[in-house]
Amino acid sequence: MNINMIIYVLGWVLKIEAGSMLLPIICGLIYGETRPVMSLLVSVVISFIIGTLATFRRPKRTDFYAREGFVICALSWFVMSLIGALPFYLSMAIPSYIDALFEIVSGFTTTGASILSDVEHLGKALLFWRSFSHWIGGMGVLVLVLTVLPLGGGYNMMIMKAESPGPDVSKMVPRVADTAKALYRIYLIITVIMVVIYILSGMPVFDALCIGFGTAGTGGFAVRNSGMADYSMLSQFLITIFMILFGVNFNVYYLLQKRKWKDAFHCEEARAYLAIIAISTIFIGCNILSLCNGNVLFAFHHTFFTVGSLITTTGFSTLDFAQWPQASQMVILFLMYCGACAGSTGGGIKVSRILILVKEIGKELHVLIHPEAVKHIRLEGKSIEHNVVRSVNVYFIMYVLLFIISVFIISFDNFDFITNFSAVAATFNNIGPGLGKVGPVSNYFEYSNLSKLVLIFDMLAGRLEILPMMILFLPRTWKRIA
């Protein structure tokens, strides 16, 4: 275990986090908010000093492998959250540090779950930091680190694999640092275009920026107590479109940028993702039509928004979907688990994993009927390697075990089963709102500190695809190699 290199990279993460807090400070100065600005400045100083001490001397041995990559990934998100919670706590906007930690972990992991019933009391600076955390976490802070800290060799690919969502990670260009830069360039360009379009649709500039950060990172933090309900139908429709776009694998945008049209439109996962959205929208829209007094436009508009918000695990809401019929709520639960495409900013299990699982079931049934047959699972026209299929199976096993354990622990708070089940589903899949007492018009404040810590772990595990978090608890992970 290369401890020195782990500390060095963590130091860079904290220095980048310190730099990212300068934007909400500028926002606070513009709006004349003294206390939030001071709390952010103190947090910047703490983060920068610790980061500088950790990076003061570059380690002599810079090589590291999968083990270090997973540890760096998990610890980076952990220490980033510990510092990121300070502005809320020091300003006394959120008096409990556990609650502040819950809020910022929800931000960085693009979950959007909140303990706040009145978000507007935070003020502009903290609202900006809260939403900007979505944008930072959407693409991944370590991907950003790789753009400024190329480590040489193939070592930084271990970090990319640990942080990137989905069953497999491949480089778009030969060097990982160049891949990271390409990803962030695409991410930034689409974000800027989106914010400009939001402003042109009539959305206030501050709202357009914060909602844009949340849309890009597929997080669900709103800047108004009414959520997305106050915005025009045009703005809501545009938000839906961009949520869906950010749920697509970024490799597709890279291929489009390189004018490789055939390869881009051949993406099987993206086609399945769009098909699920279309089918779910049609089904739920028809199912809730009677609740909307036969208003077809109203029903399908809000259905399209909700489906786009849930499958991308963004978590924005225009109305309380917990009041919809049971059949629609079952589809909603499926969308929560399904998630967006691998390689996107969305959470959930990922469409690619579901496709692999379905194809694996089909393969096993085929082999039962034809024992001598040799059948390979194919995705995107390519044969899936056995180790990828194995990783999907292991992921599902760990997913189910952690899910059951989490529901069991938080059940001691004596909330109803629907509330507890959907609370874990919403945090583990990085969605935000669930059903019952954690629905779109409620929050997570009433849970005990123990339950909040469990849900914090679930948010981090869900964002990091479980393995990086679990490997921290393995004793041999920390064994030094001579």
Short mmCIF file of C-alpha atoms in Angstrom, two decimals:
data_model
loop_
_atom_site.label_atom_id
_atom_site.label_comp_id
_atom_site.label_asym_id
_atom_site.label_seq_id
_atom_site.Cartn_x
_atom_site.Cartn_y
_atom_site.Cartn_z
CA MET A 1 0.00 0.00 0.00
CA ASN A 2 1.54 3.31 -1.13
CA ILE A 3 0.27 5.45 1.77
CA ASN A 4 2.35 8.49 0.81
CA MET A 5 0.85 8.61 -2.68
CA ILE A 6 -2.65 8.28 -1.27
CA ILE A 7 -2.06 11.26 1.05
CA TYR A 8 -0.57 13.24 -1.85
CA VAL A 9 -3.63 12.77 -4.07
CA LEU A 10 -5.98 13.51 -1.16
CA GLY A 11 -4.10 16.77 -0.66
CA TRP A 12 -4.75 17.76 -4.26
CA VAL A 13 -8.44 16.93 -3.82
CA LEU A 14 -8.63 19.32 -0.86
CA LYS A 15 -6.79 22.07 -2.74
CA ILE A 16 -9.21 21.75 -5.64
CA GLU A 17 -12.13 21.81 -3.21
CA ALA A 18 -10.74 25.00 -1.65
CA GLY A 19 -10.61 26.57 -5.11
CA SER A 20 -14.16 25.48 -5.90
CA MET A 21 -15.46 27.33 -2.81
CA LEU A 22 -14.32 30.65 -4.26
CA LEU A 23 -17.33 30.77 -6.61
CA PRO A 24 -19.96 30.66 -3.81
CA ILE A 25 -17.85 33.26 -1.95
CA ILE A 26 -18.12 35.59 -4.96
CA CYS A 27 -21.86 34.86 -5.05
CA GLY A 28 -22.16 35.75 -1.35
CA LEU A 29 -20.24 39.01 -1.86
CA ILE A 30 -22.57 39.97 -4.71
CA TYR A 31 -25.61 39.46 -2.48
CA GLY A 32 -23.97 41.02 0.60
CA GLU A 33 -24.11 37.92 2.83
CA THR A 34 -21.53 38.26 5.61
CA ARG A 35 -21.89 35.13 7.75
CA PRO A 36 -22.06 32.59 4.87
CA VAL A 37 -19.05 34.25 3.20
CA MET A 38 -17.01 34.08 6.41
CA SER A 39 -17.90 30.40 6.93
CA LEU A 40 -16.87 29.65 3.36
CA LEU A 41 -13.59 31.59 3.77
CA VAL A 42 -12.72 29.65 6.94
CA SER A 43 -13.49 26.40 5.13
CA VAL A 44 -11.28 27.46 2.21
CA VAL A 45 -8.37 28.20 4.56
CA ILE A 46 -8.74 24.87 6.40
CA SER A 47 -9.02 22.90 3.15
CA PHE A 48 -6.08 24.71 1.50
CA ILE A 49 -3.75 24.39 4.51
CA ILE A 50 -4.39 20.65 4.91
CA GLY A 51 -4.08 20.16 1.14
CA THR A 52 -0.82 22.13 0.97
CA LEU A 53 0.72 20.16 3.85
CA ALA A 54 -0.24 16.89 2.16
CA THR A 55 1.25 17.93 -1.21
CA PHE A 56 4.28 19.82 0.10
CA ARG A 57 6.60 17.07 -1.09
CA ARG A 58 5.87 14.72 -3.98
CA PRO A 59 6.43 11.06 -2.93
CA LYS A 60 9.52 9.36 -4.30
CA ARG A 61 7.51 6.27 -5.20
CA THR A 62 4.48 7.33 -7.28
CA ASP A 63 3.35 3.95 -8.55
CA PHE A 64 0.08 2.49 -7.32
CA TYR A 65 -2.36 -0.13 -8.49
CA ALA A 66 -6.02 -1.14 -8.22
CA ARG A 67 -5.96 -1.33 -4.43
CA GLU A 68 -4.60 2.20 -4.02
CA GLY A 69 -6.94 3.46 -6.74
CA PHE A 70 -10.02 2.24 -4.88
CA VAL A 71 -8.76 3.57 -1.54
CA ILE A 72 -7.92 6.98 -3.03
CA CYS A 73 -11.37 7.13 -4.60
CA ALA A 74 -13.29 6.30 -1.41
CA LEU A 75 -11.19 8.46 0.91
CA SER A 76 -11.29 11.42 -1.50
CA TRP A 77 -15.06 11.56 -1.39
CA PHE A 78 -15.01 11.10 2.38
CA VAL A 79 -12.53 13.89 3.21
CA MET A 80 -14.07 16.16 0.59
CA SER A 81 -17.45 15.75 2.31
CA LEU A 82 -16.01 16.37 5.79
CA ILE A 83 -14.63 19.75 4.66
CA GLY A 84 -17.55 20.55 2.37
CA ALA A 85 -20.00 20.34 5.28
CA LEU A 86 -18.16 23.06 7.24
CA PRO A 87 -19.78 26.12 5.54
CA PHE A 88 -23.27 24.91 6.54
CA TYR A 89 -22.16 24.11 10.10
CA LEU A 90 -19.94 27.15 10.78
CA SER A 91 -22.61 29.56 9.51
CA MET A 92 -25.16 27.82 11.80
CA ALA A 93 -27.46 27.48 8.80
CA ILE A 94 -27.48 23.78 9.73
CA PRO A 95 -26.62 23.58 13.47
CA SER A 96 -25.99 19.81 13.51
CA TYR A 97 -22.74 18.65 11.86
CA ILE A 98 -24.30 15.25 11.01
CA ASP A 99 -27.12 17.06 9.21
CA ALA A 100 -24.61 19.31 7.42
CA LEU A 101 -22.61 16.22 6.41
CA PHE A 102 -25.78 14.53 5.15
CA GLU A 103 -26.59 17.61 3.05
CA ILE A 104 -23.16 17.93 1.41
CA VAL A 105 -22.74 14.18 0.82
CA SER A 106 -26.13 14.32 -0.86
CA GLY A 107 -24.76 17.17 -2.96
CA PHE A 108 -21.44 15.62 -3.97
CA THR A 109 -23.01 12.23 -4.71
CA THR A 110 -25.72 14.03 -6.77
CA THR A 111 -28.42 12.43 -4.63
CA GLY A 112 -30.48 15.51 -3.79
CA ALA A 113 -31.88 14.11 -0.52
CA SER A 114 -32.21 16.88 2.06
CA ILE A 115 -32.83 17.41 5.76
CA LEU A 116 -34.08 20.95 5.09
CA SER A 117 -37.75 21.94 4.99
CA ASP A 118 -36.93 25.58 4.19
CA VAL A 119 -34.06 25.73 1.70
CA GLU A 120 -34.47 29.44 1.01
CA HIS A 121 -33.26 30.40 4.52
CA LEU A 122 -29.74 29.25 3.55
CA GLY A 123 -29.14 32.36 1.50
CA LYS A 124 -27.66 32.66 -1.98
CA ALA A 125 -24.03 31.77 -1.17
CA LEU A 126 -24.82 28.49 0.58
CA LEU A 127 -27.51 27.63 -1.96
CA PHE A 128 -24.88 28.16 -4.66
CA TRP A 129 -22.35 25.92 -2.85
CA ARG A 130 -25.05 23.31 -2.25
CA SER A 131 -25.96 23.18 -5.97
CA PHE A 132 -22.37 23.55 -7.20
CA SER A 133 -21.49 20.40 -5.23
CA HIS A 134 -23.76 18.54 -7.69
CA TRP A 135 -21.70 19.79 -10.63
CA ILE A 136 -18.41 18.85 -8.94
CA GLY A 137 -19.62 15.37 -8.04
CA GLY A 138 -21.42 14.73 -11.31
CA MET A 139 -18.34 14.06 -13.39
CA GLY A 140 -16.23 13.16 -10.36
CA VAL A 141 -13.65 15.19 -8.50
CA LEU A 142 -10.89 12.67 -9.22
CA VAL A 143 -11.50 13.00 -12.95
CA LEU A 144 -10.87 16.71 -12.42
CA VAL A 145 -7.71 15.91 -10.43
CA LEU A 146 -6.41 13.82 -13.32
CA THR A 147 -6.71 16.82 -15.66
CA VAL A 148 -4.22 18.79 -13.53
CA LEU A 149 -2.20 15.95 -11.98
CA PRO A 150 -1.11 13.44 -14.66
CA LEU A 151 0.67 10.70 -12.76
CA GLY A 152 2.33 8.97 -15.66
CA GLY A 153 2.22 5.33 -16.73
CA GLY A 154 -1.06 3.48 -16.45
CA TYR A 155 -1.52 4.17 -12.75
CA ASN A 156 -4.13 6.93 -13.06
CA MET A 157 -6.40 4.54 -14.95
CA MET A 158 -6.90 2.79 -11.59
CA ILE A 159 -8.46 6.00 -10.24
CA MET A 160 -10.63 6.42 -13.33
CA LYS A 161 -11.94 2.87 -13.01
CA ALA A 162 -12.66 3.29 -9.30
CA GLU A 163 -14.68 6.48 -9.71
CA SER A 164 -16.45 6.04 -13.05
CA PRO A 165 -19.99 4.60 -12.99
CA GLY A 166 -20.80 1.42 -14.88
CA PRO A 167 -19.54 -2.14 -15.31
CA ASP A 168 -16.50 -1.22 -17.41
CA VAL A 169 -14.35 1.81 -18.16
CA SER A 170 -12.38 2.42 -21.33
CA LYS A 171 -10.14 5.27 -22.41
CA MET A 172 -11.51 7.47 -25.21
CA VAL A 173 -7.98 8.64 -26.05
CA PRO A 174 -4.60 6.96 -25.39
CA ARG A 175 -3.68 9.01 -22.31
CA VAL A 176 -5.98 8.98 -19.26
CA ALA A 177 -5.25 12.65 -18.52
CA ASP A 178 -6.43 13.52 -22.04
CA THR A 179 -9.55 11.39 -21.51
CA ALA A 180 -10.30 13.30 -18.31
CA LYS A 181 -9.83 16.63 -20.10
CA ALA A 182 -12.09 15.51 -22.96
CA LEU A 183 -14.81 14.48 -20.49
CA TYR A 184 -14.68 17.77 -18.59
CA ARG A 185 -14.59 19.79 -21.81
CA ILE A 186 -17.81 18.12 -23.02
CA TYR A 187 -19.33 18.45 -19.54
CA LEU A 188 -18.54 22.16 -19.34
CA ILE A 189 -19.70 22.99 -22.87
CA ILE A 190 -23.09 21.30 -22.45
CA THR A 191 -23.51 22.97 -19.03
CA VAL A 192 -22.86 26.45 -20.44
CA ILE A 193 -25.24 25.89 -23.35
CA MET A 194 -27.90 24.61 -20.93
CA VAL A 195 -27.62 27.57 -18.53
CA VAL A 196 -27.91 30.05 -21.40
CA ILE A 197 -31.02 28.27 -22.70
CA TYR A 198 -32.54 28.28 -19.18
CA ILE A 199 -32.00 32.04 -18.95
CA LEU A 200 -33.56 32.57 -22.39
CA SER A 201 -36.60 30.55 -21.27
CA GLY A 202 -37.28 33.16 -18.57
CA MET A 203 -35.50 31.61 -15.59
CA PRO A 204 -33.63 34.06 -13.28
CA VAL A 205 -29.84 33.94 -13.69
CA PHE A 206 -29.17 32.64 -10.17
CA ASP A 207 -31.81 29.94 -10.54
CA ALA A 208 -30.54 29.03 -14.01
CA LEU A 209 -27.01 28.52 -12.67
CA CYS A 210 -28.04 26.44 -9.64
CA ILE A 211 -30.64 24.37 -11.51
CA GLY A 212 -28.10 23.96 -14.30
CA PHE A 213 -25.53 22.57 -11.85
CA GLY A 214 -28.15 20.15 -10.54
CA THR A 215 -29.26 19.09 -14.02
CA ALA A 216 -25.70 18.54 -15.24
CA GLY A 217 -24.75 16.50 -12.19
CA THR A 218 -28.18 14.82 -12.14
CA GLY A 219 -28.64 15.99 -8.57
CA GLY A 220 -31.95 17.22 -7.19
CA PHE A 221 -31.28 20.28 -5.02
CA ALA A 222 -33.72 23.10 -5.70
CA VAL A 223 -33.29 26.73 -4.68
CA ARG A 224 -36.97 27.28 -3.90
CA ASN A 225 -39.16 25.58 -1.34
CA SER A 226 -41.64 24.77 -4.11
CA GLY A 227 -39.02 22.76 -6.00
CA MET A 228 -39.53 23.01 -9.77
CA ALA A 229 -43.25 23.80 -9.55
CA ASP A 230 -42.86 27.60 -9.85
CA TYR A 231 -41.07 27.54 -13.19
CA SER A 232 -42.88 27.76 -16.51
CA MET A 233 -43.86 24.65 -18.46
CA LEU A 234 -41.26 25.64 -21.07
CA SER A 235 -38.49 25.75 -18.43
CA GLN A 236 -39.67 22.43 -16.97
CA PHE A 237 -39.65 20.84 -20.43
CA LEU A 238 -36.12 22.12 -21.10
CA ILE A 239 -34.94 20.78 -17.73
CA THR A 240 -36.39 17.38 -18.69
CA ILE A 241 -34.55 17.33 -22.01
CA PHE A 242 -31.21 18.19 -20.41
CA MET A 243 -31.69 15.70 -17.56
CA ILE A 244 -32.13 12.98 -20.18
CA LEU A 245 -29.12 14.22 -22.17
CA PHE A 246 -26.87 14.07 -19.10
CA GLY A 247 -28.07 10.52 -18.49
CA VAL A 248 -26.47 9.37 -21.75
CA ASN A 249 -22.98 7.83 -21.79
CA PHE A 250 -20.51 10.64 -22.46
CA ASN A 251 -18.69 8.40 -24.93
CA VAL A 252 -21.63 9.08 -27.27
CA TYR A 253 -20.95 12.84 -27.16
CA TYR A 254 -17.25 12.24 -27.71
CA LEU A 255 -18.04 10.15 -30.81
CA LEU A 256 -20.41 12.86 -32.06
CA GLN A 257 -17.68 15.45 -31.51
CA LYS A 258 -15.32 13.30 -33.60
CA ARG A 259 -18.07 12.97 -36.28
CA LYS A 260 -18.25 9.21 -35.81
CA TRP A 261 -21.99 9.26 -36.36
CA LYS A 262 -22.45 5.55 -36.98
CA ASP A 263 -20.66 4.52 -33.78
CA ALA A 264 -22.52 7.14 -31.74
CA PHE A 265 -26.01 6.10 -32.88
CA HIS A 266 -25.17 2.41 -32.63
CA CYS A 267 -25.09 2.62 -28.80
CA GLU A 268 -27.38 -0.19 -27.64
CA GLU A 269 -27.50 1.07 -24.06
CA ALA A 270 -28.61 4.56 -25.13
CA ARG A 271 -31.38 3.10 -27.31
CA ALA A 272 -32.62 0.94 -24.42
CA TYR A 273 -32.44 3.97 -22.09
CA LEU A 274 -34.57 6.11 -24.42
CA ALA A 275 -37.02 3.23 -24.97
CA ILE A 276 -37.52 2.84 -21.20
CA ILE A 277 -38.23 6.58 -20.92
CA ALA A 278 -40.76 6.49 -23.77
CA ILE A 279 -42.61 3.39 -22.55
CA SER A 280 -42.69 4.59 -18.92
CA THR A 281 -43.98 8.03 -19.95
CA ILE A 282 -46.79 6.57 -22.05
CA PHE A 283 -47.84 4.09 -19.34
CA ILE A 284 -47.82 6.53 -16.41
CA GLY A 285 -49.34 9.34 -18.49
CA CYS A 286 -52.32 7.14 -19.35
CA ASN A 287 -52.51 5.80 -15.79
CA ILE A 288 -52.77 9.25 -14.13
CA LEU A 289 -54.97 10.85 -16.80
CA SER A 290 -58.09 10.56 -14.62
CA LEU A 291 -56.29 12.36 -11.76
CA CYS A 292 -55.61 15.26 -14.12
CA ASN A 293 -59.29 15.66 -15.12
CA GLY A 294 -58.54 14.37 -18.58
CA ASN A 295 -55.98 17.12 -19.29
CA VAL A 296 -53.64 15.20 -21.62
CA LEU A 297 -50.99 17.95 -21.87
CA PHE A 298 -50.78 18.38 -18.09
CA ALA A 299 -50.61 14.63 -17.45
CA PHE A 300 -47.93 13.84 -20.01
CA HIS A 301 -45.91 16.98 -19.32
CA HIS A 302 -45.49 16.15 -15.62
CA THR A 303 -45.10 12.44 -16.35
CA PHE A 304 -42.29 13.14 -18.82
CA PHE A 305 -40.58 15.40 -16.27
CA THR A 306 -40.91 12.84 -13.45
CA VAL A 307 -39.74 9.90 -15.59
CA GLY A 308 -36.75 11.89 -16.84
CA SER A 309 -35.94 13.02 -13.31
CA LEU A 310 -36.12 9.54 -11.76
CA ILE A 311 -34.37 7.43 -14.41
CA THR A 312 -31.47 9.90 -14.47
CA THR A 313 -31.60 9.92 -10.63
CA THR A 314 -31.80 13.72 -10.69
CA GLY A 315 -34.68 13.92 -8.22
CA PHE A 316 -36.28 17.20 -9.29
CA SER A 317 -40.05 17.24 -8.88
CA THR A 318 -42.94 19.36 -10.12
CA LEU A 319 -45.62 17.58 -8.09
CA ASP A 320 -46.05 14.84 -5.48
CA PHE A 321 -45.78 11.58 -7.45
CA ALA A 322 -46.30 9.68 -4.17
CA GLN A 323 -50.02 10.38 -4.70
CA TRP A 324 -50.11 8.58 -8.05
CA PRO A 325 -51.79 5.15 -8.48
CA GLN A 326 -49.95 2.04 -7.28
CA ALA A 327 -49.21 0.86 -10.82
CA SER A 328 -47.45 4.14 -11.58
CA GLN A 329 -45.53 3.95 -8.31
CA MET A 330 -44.28 0.47 -9.26
CA VAL A 331 -42.92 1.91 -12.51
CA ILE A 332 -41.37 4.72 -10.46
CA LEU A 333 -39.60 2.17 -8.25
CA PHE A 334 -38.24 0.41 -11.34
CA LEU A 335 -36.92 3.71 -12.70
CA MET A 336 -35.25 4.42 -9.34
CA TYR A 337 -33.36 1.14 -9.51
CA CYS A 338 -32.71 1.23 -13.24
CA GLY A 339 -30.82 4.51 -13.37
CA ALA A 340 -29.17 6.08 -16.40
CA CYS A 341 -26.41 4.91 -18.75
CA ALA A 342 -22.94 3.86 -17.65
CA GLY A 343 -20.42 6.65 -18.15
CA SER A 344 -23.06 9.34 -17.53
CA THR A 345 -23.53 11.58 -14.48
CA GLY A 346 -26.60 9.54 -13.46
CA GLY A 347 -26.78 7.00 -10.65
CA GLY A 348 -28.71 3.77 -10.14
CA ILE A 349 -27.81 0.26 -11.21
CA LYS A 350 -27.28 1.44 -14.83
CA VAL A 351 -29.06 0.34 -17.98
CA SER A 352 -25.97 -1.55 -19.20
CA ARG A 353 -25.94 -3.79 -16.12
CA ILE A 354 -29.63 -4.56 -16.55
CA LEU A 355 -29.05 -5.41 -20.22
CA ILE A 356 -26.16 -7.71 -19.30
CA LEU A 357 -28.23 -9.38 -16.59
CA VAL A 358 -31.18 -9.95 -18.93
CA LYS A 359 -28.91 -11.34 -21.64
CA GLU A 360 -27.18 -13.58 -19.12
CA ILE A 361 -30.56 -15.01 -18.08
CA GLY A 362 -31.37 -15.60 -21.76
CA LYS A 363 -28.01 -17.31 -22.24
CA GLU A 364 -28.54 -19.66 -19.27
CA LEU A 365 -32.02 -20.61 -20.49
CA HIS A 366 -30.62 -21.28 -23.97
CA VAL A 367 -27.86 -23.50 -22.53
CA LEU A 368 -30.44 -25.46 -20.51
CA ILE A 369 -32.28 -26.31 -23.73
CA HIS A 370 -29.10 -26.80 -25.80
CA PRO A 371 -26.36 -28.06 -23.41
CA GLU A 372 -23.74 -28.32 -26.15
CA ALA A 373 -24.30 -24.77 -27.39
CA VAL A 374 -21.60 -22.10 -27.04
CA LYS A 375 -23.30 -18.76 -26.62
CA HIS A 376 -21.68 -15.40 -25.84
CA ILE A 377 -23.31 -12.34 -24.34
CA ARG A 378 -22.97 -9.38 -26.68
CA LEU A 379 -23.46 -5.67 -26.02
CA GLU A 380 -22.88 -2.86 -28.50
CA GLY A 381 -22.11 -5.58 -31.05
CA LYS A 382 -19.13 -6.82 -29.00
CA SER A 383 -18.74 -9.97 -26.94
CA ILE A 384 -18.80 -9.24 -23.19
CA GLU A 385 -15.76 -10.60 -21.35
CA HIS A 386 -16.35 -13.04 -18.51
CA ASN A 387 -14.77 -10.76 -15.92
CA VAL A 388 -17.30 -8.01 -16.77
CA VAL A 389 -20.23 -10.44 -16.36
CA ARG A 390 -18.71 -11.67 -13.10
CA SER A 391 -18.36 -8.09 -11.81
CA VAL A 392 -22.02 -7.42 -12.62
CA ASN A 393 -23.06 -10.52 -10.64
CA VAL A 394 -20.87 -9.53 -7.68
CA TYR A 395 -22.25 -5.98 -7.83
CA PHE A 396 -25.83 -7.27 -7.59
CA ILE A 397 -25.00 -9.56 -4.65
CA MET A 398 -23.36 -6.73 -2.69
CA TYR A 399 -26.14 -4.34 -3.72
CA VAL A 400 -28.85 -6.61 -2.29
CA LEU A 401 -26.92 -7.36 0.92
CA LEU A 402 -26.16 -3.70 1.67
CA PHE A 403 -29.73 -2.74 0.81
CA ILE A 404 -31.21 -5.28 3.27
CA ILE A 405 -28.76 -4.33 6.04
CA SER A 406 -29.49 -0.62 5.56
CA VAL A 407 -33.26 -1.09 5.69
CA PHE A 408 -32.87 -3.21 8.83
CA ILE A 409 -30.78 -0.60 10.68
CA ILE A 410 -32.95 2.41 9.87
CA SER A 411 -36.09 0.42 10.73
CA PHE A 412 -35.27 1.04 14.43
CA ASP A 413 -36.56 4.58 13.89
CA ASN A 414 -40.04 3.00 13.61
CA PHE A 415 -41.11 4.57 10.33
CA ASP A 416 -43.36 2.55 8.03
CA PHE A 417 -41.85 0.02 5.62
CA ILE A 418 -42.57 2.07 2.47
CA THR A 419 -40.73 5.06 3.96
CA ASN A 420 -37.69 3.03 5.05
CA PHE A 421 -37.52 0.96 1.86
CA SER A 422 -37.78 3.98 -0.43
CA ALA A 423 -35.38 6.01 1.73
CA VAL A 424 -32.65 3.43 1.16
CA ALA A 425 -33.61 3.05 -2.50
CA ALA A 426 -33.51 6.82 -3.01
CA THR A 427 -30.14 7.31 -1.30
CA PHE A 428 -28.44 4.13 -2.54
CA ASN A 429 -29.45 4.95 -6.12
CA ASN A 430 -28.62 8.66 -5.66
CA ILE A 431 -32.13 9.85 -6.46
CA GLY A 432 -33.16 11.97 -3.45
CA PRO A 433 -36.93 11.88 -2.98
CA GLY A 434 -38.56 8.57 -2.15
CA LEU A 435 -42.08 7.62 -1.12
CA GLY A 436 -44.00 7.92 2.13
CA LYS A 437 -42.45 10.33 4.65
CA VAL A 438 -39.43 10.96 2.40
CA GLY A 439 -41.50 11.81 -0.68
CA PRO A 440 -41.01 14.84 -2.96
CA VAL A 441 -42.72 17.22 -0.51
CA SER A 442 -40.93 15.83 2.59
CA ASN A 443 -37.34 15.36 3.77
CA TYR A 444 -35.01 13.16 5.87
CA PHE A 445 -34.78 15.39 8.95
CA GLU A 446 -36.80 13.10 11.26
CA TYR A 447 -34.38 10.18 10.93
CA SER A 448 -31.97 9.62 13.82
CA ASN A 449 -28.26 10.40 13.51
CA LEU A 450 -27.48 6.68 13.22
CA SER A 451 -29.92 6.31 10.33
CA LYS A 452 -28.51 9.43 8.66
CA LEU A 453 -25.00 7.97 8.89
CA VAL A 454 -26.26 4.75 7.30
CA LEU A 455 -27.91 6.74 4.50
CA ILE A 456 -24.71 8.80 4.07
CA PHE A 457 -22.78 5.56 3.59
CA ASP A 458 -25.44 4.39 1.11
CA MET A 459 -25.13 7.61 -0.91
CA LEU A 460 -21.35 7.25 -1.12
CA ALA A 461 -21.53 3.52 -1.88
CA GLY A 462 -24.14 4.11 -4.57
CA ARG A 463 -22.15 6.89 -6.24
CA LEU A 464 -18.88 4.91 -6.13
CA GLU A 465 -20.43 1.62 -7.31
CA ILE A 466 -20.03 -0.07 -3.86
CA LEU A 467 -16.56 -1.65 -4.34
CA PRO A 468 -14.38 1.37 -3.37
CA MET A 469 -16.33 1.79 -0.13
CA MET A 470 -16.33 -1.90 0.77
CA ILE A 471 -12.61 -2.36 0.16
CA LEU A 472 -11.89 0.09 3.00
CA PHE A 473 -13.18 -2.51 5.47
CA LEU A 474 -10.90 -5.27 4.20
CA PRO A 475 -7.87 -5.62 6.57
CA ARG A 476 -5.49 -6.80 3.84
CA THR A 477 -6.18 -3.55 1.94
CA TRP A 478 -4.02 -1.69 4.43
CA LYS A 479 -1.16 -4.17 4.46
CA ARG A 480 2.09 -2.59 3.30
CA ILE A 481 4.06 -4.19 0.49
CA ALA A 482 7.83 -4.09 0.90
#
